[in-house]
PDB file of C-alpha atoms in Angstrom:
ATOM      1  CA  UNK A  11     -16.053  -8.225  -2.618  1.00 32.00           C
ATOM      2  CA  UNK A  12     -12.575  -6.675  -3.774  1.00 39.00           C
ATOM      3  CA  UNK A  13      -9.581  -8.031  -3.153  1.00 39.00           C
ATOM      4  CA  UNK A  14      -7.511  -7.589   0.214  1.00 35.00           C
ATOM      5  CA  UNK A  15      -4.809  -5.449   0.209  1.00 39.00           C
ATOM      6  CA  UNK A  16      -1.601  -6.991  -0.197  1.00 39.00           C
ATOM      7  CA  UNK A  17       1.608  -6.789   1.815  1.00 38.00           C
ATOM      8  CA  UNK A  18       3.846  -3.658   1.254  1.00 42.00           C
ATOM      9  CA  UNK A  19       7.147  -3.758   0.726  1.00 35.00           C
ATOM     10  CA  UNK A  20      10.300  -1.154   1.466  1.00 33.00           C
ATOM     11  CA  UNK A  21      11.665   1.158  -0.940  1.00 42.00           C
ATOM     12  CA  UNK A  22       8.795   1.425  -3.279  1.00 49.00           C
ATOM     13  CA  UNK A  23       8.901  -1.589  -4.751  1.00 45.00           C
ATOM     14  CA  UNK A  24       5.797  -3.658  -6.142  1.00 47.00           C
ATOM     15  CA  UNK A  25       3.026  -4.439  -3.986  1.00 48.00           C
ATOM     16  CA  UNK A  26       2.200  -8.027  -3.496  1.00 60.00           C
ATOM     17  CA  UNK A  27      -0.005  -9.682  -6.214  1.00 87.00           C
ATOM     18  CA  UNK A  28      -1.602  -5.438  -6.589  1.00 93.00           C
ATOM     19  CA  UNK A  29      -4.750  -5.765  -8.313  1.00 94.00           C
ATOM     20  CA  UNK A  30      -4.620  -2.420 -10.175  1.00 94.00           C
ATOM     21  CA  UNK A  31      -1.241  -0.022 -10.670  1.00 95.00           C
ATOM     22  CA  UNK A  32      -2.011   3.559 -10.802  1.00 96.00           C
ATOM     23  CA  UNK A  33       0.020   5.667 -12.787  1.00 96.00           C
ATOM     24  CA  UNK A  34       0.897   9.129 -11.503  1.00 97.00           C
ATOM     25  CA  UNK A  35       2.983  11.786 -13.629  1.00 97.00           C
ATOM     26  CA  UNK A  36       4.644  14.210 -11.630  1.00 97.00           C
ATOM     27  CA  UNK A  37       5.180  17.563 -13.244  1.00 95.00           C
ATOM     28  CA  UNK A  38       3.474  19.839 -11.122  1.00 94.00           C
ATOM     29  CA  UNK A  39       4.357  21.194  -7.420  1.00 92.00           C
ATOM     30  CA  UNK A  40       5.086  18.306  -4.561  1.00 96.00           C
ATOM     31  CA  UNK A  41       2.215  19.754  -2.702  1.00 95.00           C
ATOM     32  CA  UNK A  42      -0.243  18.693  -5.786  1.00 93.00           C
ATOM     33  CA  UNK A  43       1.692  15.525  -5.700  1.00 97.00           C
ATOM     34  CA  UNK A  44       1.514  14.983  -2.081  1.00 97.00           C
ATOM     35  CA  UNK A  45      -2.795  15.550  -2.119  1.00 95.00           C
ATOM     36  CA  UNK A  46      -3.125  13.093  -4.506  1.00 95.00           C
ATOM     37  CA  UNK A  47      -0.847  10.438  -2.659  1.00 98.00           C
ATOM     38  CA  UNK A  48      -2.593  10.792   0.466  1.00 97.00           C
ATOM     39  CA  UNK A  49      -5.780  10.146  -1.243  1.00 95.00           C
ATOM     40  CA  UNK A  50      -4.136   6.967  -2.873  1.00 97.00           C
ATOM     41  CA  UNK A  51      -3.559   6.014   0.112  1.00 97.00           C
ATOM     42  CA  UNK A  52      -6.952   6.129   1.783  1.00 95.00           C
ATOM     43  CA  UNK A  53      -7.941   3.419  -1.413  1.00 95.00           C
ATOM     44  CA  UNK A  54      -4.559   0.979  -0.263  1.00 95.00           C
ATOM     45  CA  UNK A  55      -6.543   0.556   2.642  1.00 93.00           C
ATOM     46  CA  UNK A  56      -8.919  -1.515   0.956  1.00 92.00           C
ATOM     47  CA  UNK A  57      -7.282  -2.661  -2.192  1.00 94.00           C
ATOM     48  CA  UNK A  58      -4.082  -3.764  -3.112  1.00 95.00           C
ATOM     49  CA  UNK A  59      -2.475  -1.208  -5.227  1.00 96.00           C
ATOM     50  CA  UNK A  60       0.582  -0.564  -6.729  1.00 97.00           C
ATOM     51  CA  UNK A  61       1.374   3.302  -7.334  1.00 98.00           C
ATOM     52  CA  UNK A  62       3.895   4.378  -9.579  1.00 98.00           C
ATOM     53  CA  UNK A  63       5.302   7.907 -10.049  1.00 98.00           C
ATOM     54  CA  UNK A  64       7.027   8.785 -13.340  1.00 98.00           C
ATOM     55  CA  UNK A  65       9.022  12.136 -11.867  1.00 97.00           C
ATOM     56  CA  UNK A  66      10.524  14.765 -14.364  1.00 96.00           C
ATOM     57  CA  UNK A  67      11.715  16.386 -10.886  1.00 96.00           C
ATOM     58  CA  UNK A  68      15.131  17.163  -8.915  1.00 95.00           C
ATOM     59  CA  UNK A  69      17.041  13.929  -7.346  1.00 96.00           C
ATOM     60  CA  UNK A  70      16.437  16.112  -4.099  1.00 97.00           C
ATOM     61  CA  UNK A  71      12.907  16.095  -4.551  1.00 97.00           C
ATOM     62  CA  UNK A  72      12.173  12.602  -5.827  1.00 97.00           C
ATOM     63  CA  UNK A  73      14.070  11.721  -2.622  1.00 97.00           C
ATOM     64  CA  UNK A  74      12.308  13.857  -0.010  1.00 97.00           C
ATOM     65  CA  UNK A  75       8.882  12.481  -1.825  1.00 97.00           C
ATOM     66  CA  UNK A  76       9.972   9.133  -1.566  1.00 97.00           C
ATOM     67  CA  UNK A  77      10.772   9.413   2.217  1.00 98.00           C
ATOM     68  CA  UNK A  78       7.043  10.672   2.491  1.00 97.00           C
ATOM     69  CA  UNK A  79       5.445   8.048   0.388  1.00 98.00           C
ATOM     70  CA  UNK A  80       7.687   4.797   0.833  1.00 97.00           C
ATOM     71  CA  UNK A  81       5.019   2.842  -0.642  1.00 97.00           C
ATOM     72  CA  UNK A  82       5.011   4.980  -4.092  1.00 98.00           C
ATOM     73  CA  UNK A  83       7.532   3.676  -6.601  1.00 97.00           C
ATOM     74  CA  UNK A  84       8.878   7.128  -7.896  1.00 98.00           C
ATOM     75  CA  UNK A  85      10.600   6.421 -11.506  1.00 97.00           C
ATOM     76  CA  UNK A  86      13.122   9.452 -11.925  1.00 97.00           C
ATOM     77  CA  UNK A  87      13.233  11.135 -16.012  1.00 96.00           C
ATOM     78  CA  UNK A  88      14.827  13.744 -17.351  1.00 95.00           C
ATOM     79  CA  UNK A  89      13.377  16.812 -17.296  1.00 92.00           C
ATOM     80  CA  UNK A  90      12.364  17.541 -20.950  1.00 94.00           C
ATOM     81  CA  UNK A  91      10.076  14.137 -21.476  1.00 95.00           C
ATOM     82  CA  UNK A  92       6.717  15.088 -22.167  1.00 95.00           C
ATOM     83  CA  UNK A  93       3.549  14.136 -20.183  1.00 95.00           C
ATOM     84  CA  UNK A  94       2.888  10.810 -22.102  1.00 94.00           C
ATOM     85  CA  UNK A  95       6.344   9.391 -22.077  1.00 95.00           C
ATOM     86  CA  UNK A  96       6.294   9.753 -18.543  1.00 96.00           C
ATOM     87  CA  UNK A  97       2.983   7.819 -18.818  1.00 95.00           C
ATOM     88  CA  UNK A  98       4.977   5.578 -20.991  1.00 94.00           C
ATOM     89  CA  UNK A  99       7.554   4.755 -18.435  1.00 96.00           C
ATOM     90  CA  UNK A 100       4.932   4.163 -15.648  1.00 96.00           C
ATOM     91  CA  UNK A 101       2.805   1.177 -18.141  1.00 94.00           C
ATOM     92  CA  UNK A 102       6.092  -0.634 -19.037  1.00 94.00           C
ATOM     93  CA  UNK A 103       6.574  -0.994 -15.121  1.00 94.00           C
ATOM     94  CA  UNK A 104       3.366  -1.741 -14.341  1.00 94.00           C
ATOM     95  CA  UNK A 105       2.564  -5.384 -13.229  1.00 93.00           C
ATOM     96  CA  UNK A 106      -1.318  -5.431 -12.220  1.00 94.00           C
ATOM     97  CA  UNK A 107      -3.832  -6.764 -14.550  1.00 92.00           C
ATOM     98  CA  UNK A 108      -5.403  -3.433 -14.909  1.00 91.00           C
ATOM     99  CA  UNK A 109      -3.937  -0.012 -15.433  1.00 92.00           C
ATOM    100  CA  UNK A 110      -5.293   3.810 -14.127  1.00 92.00           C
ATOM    101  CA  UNK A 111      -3.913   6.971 -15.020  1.00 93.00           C
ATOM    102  CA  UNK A 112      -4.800  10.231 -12.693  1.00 93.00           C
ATOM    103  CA  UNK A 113      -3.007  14.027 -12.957  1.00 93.00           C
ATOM    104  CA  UNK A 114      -0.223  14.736  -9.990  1.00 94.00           C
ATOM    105  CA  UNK A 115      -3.059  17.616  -9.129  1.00 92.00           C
ATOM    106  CA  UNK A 116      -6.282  15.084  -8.685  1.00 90.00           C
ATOM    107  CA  UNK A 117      -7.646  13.746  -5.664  1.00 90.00           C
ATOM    108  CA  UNK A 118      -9.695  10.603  -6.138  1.00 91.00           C
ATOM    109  CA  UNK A 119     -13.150  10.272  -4.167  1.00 90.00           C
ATOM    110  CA  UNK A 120     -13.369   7.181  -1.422  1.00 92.00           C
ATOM    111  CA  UNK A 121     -13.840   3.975  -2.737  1.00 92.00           C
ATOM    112  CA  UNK A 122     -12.635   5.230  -6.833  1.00 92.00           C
ATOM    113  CA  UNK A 123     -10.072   2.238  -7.476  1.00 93.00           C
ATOM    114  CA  UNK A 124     -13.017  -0.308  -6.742  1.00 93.00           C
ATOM    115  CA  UNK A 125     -15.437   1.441  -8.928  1.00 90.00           C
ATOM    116  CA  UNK A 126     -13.136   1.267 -11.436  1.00 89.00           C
ATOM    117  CA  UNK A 127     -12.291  -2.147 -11.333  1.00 92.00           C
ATOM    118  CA  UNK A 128     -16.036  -3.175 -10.947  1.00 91.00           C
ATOM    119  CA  UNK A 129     -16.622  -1.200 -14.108  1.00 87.00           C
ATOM    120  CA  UNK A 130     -13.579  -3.228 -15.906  1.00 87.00           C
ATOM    121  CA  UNK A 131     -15.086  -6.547 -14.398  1.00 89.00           C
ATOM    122  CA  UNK A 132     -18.714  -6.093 -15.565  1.00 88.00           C
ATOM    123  CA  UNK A 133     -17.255  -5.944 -19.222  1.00 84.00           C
ATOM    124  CA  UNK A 134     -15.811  -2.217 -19.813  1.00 80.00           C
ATOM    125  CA  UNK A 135     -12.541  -1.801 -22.336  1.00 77.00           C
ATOM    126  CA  UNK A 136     -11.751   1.681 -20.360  1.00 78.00           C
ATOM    127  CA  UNK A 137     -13.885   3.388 -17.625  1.00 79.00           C
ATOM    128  CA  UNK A 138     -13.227   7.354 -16.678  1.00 74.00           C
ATOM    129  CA  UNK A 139     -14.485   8.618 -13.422  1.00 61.00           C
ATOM    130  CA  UNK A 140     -14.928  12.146 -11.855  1.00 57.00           C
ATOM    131  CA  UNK A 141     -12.618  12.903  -9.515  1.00 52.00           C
ATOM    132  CA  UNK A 142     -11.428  16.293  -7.472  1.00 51.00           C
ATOM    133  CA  UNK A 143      -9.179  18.649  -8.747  1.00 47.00           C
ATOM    134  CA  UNK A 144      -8.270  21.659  -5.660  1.00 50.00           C
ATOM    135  CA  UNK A 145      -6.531  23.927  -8.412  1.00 46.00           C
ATOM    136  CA  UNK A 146      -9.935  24.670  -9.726  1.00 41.00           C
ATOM    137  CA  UNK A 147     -11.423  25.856  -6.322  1.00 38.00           C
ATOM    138  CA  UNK A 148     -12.940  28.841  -7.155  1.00 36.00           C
ATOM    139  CA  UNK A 149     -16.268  28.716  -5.004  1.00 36.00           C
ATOM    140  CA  UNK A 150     -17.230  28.415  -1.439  1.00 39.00           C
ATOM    141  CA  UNK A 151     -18.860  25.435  -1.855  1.00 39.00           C
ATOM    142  CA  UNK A 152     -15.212  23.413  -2.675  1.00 37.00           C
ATOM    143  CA  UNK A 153     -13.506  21.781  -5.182  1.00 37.00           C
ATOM    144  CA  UNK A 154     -15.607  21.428  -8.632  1.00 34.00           C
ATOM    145  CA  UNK A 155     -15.221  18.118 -10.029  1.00 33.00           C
ATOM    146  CA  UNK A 156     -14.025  17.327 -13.816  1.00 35.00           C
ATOM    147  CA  UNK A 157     -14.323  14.505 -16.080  1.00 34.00           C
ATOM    148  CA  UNK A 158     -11.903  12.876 -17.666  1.00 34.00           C
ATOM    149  CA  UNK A 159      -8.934  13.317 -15.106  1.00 47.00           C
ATOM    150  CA  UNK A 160      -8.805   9.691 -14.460  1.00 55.00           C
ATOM    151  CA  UNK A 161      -9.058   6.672 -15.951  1.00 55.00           C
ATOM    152  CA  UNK A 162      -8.322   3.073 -15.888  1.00 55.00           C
ATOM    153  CA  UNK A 163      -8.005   0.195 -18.464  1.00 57.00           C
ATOM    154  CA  UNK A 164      -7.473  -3.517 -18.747  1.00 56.00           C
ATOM    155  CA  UNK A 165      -3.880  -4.763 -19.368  1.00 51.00           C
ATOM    156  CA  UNK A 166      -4.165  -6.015 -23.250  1.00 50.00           C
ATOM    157  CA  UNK A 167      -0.553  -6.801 -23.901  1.00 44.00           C
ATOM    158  CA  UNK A 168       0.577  -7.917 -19.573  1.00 40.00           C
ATOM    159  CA  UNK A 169       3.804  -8.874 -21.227  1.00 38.00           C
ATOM    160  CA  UNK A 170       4.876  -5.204 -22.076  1.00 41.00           C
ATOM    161  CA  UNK A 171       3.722  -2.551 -23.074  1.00 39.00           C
ATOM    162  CA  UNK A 172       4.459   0.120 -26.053  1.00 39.00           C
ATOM    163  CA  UNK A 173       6.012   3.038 -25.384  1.00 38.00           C
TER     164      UNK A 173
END
């Protein structure tokens, strides 16, 4: 059985003993963004998560999303760092035991962040998982699915990470 959700806290700040922290670049639209919360959200319901937004965006917008999403840690950059320093920013200020990294664009199926950590549990290094992405809608039959837009690994250095 996975562990209960812990309490939330205001302001964004770190959930309560969070069993996994996602890490979500934002560098796309706050719409994309906004999909991908709400389907973060669906998993908090279930597992105590701690999600944290690296943000190459405007004050104004980092704000407004953070009014939407009190839960989400947003961590504001400037503008020109690239995708994995953002990344970078997000691991050194992560404090679960296990680490997963989706796109700003992707919407993770029910039930995803306990997959993953019952893949990491039964012995995995790193586990990727399919996972929807609505910019690729191109069929009446809904979003297509694509590998390799998330993934999760074990903390190996909890301490701190490189970056």
């Amino acid at each position: 059985m996975p562990p209960s959700r812990g309490p939330d806290r205001a302001g964004g700040e770190p959930v309560s003993a969070a069993v996994l922290s996602v890490v979500v670049p934002w560098v796309n639209d706050a719409a994309d963004l906004a999909g991908a919360l709400a389907a973060l959200a669906r998993e908090r319901e279930s597992l105590a998560l701690e999600v944290l937004v690296p943000a190459r965006q405007t004050p104004q917008a980092v704000a407004e999303m953070a009014a939407r999403f009190p839960w989400v840690r947003l961590l504001p950059a400037p503008v020109e760092c690239t995708i994995p320093e953002l990344r970078a920013l997000a691991f050194r200020t992560a404090s679960a035991p296990a680490v997963a990294v989706i796109e700003d664009h992707v919407l993770v199926p029910e039930g995803w962040a306990g997959a993953m950590l019952r893949a990491l549990e039964s012995g995995a290094v790193a586990v990727g998982a399919r996972s929807r992405m609505p910019r690729l809608r191109r069929s009446s039959t809904g979003p297509r699915s694509c590998a390799s837009t998330a993934s999760c690994c074990r903390r190996s250095r909890p301490a701190r990470w490189a970056g």
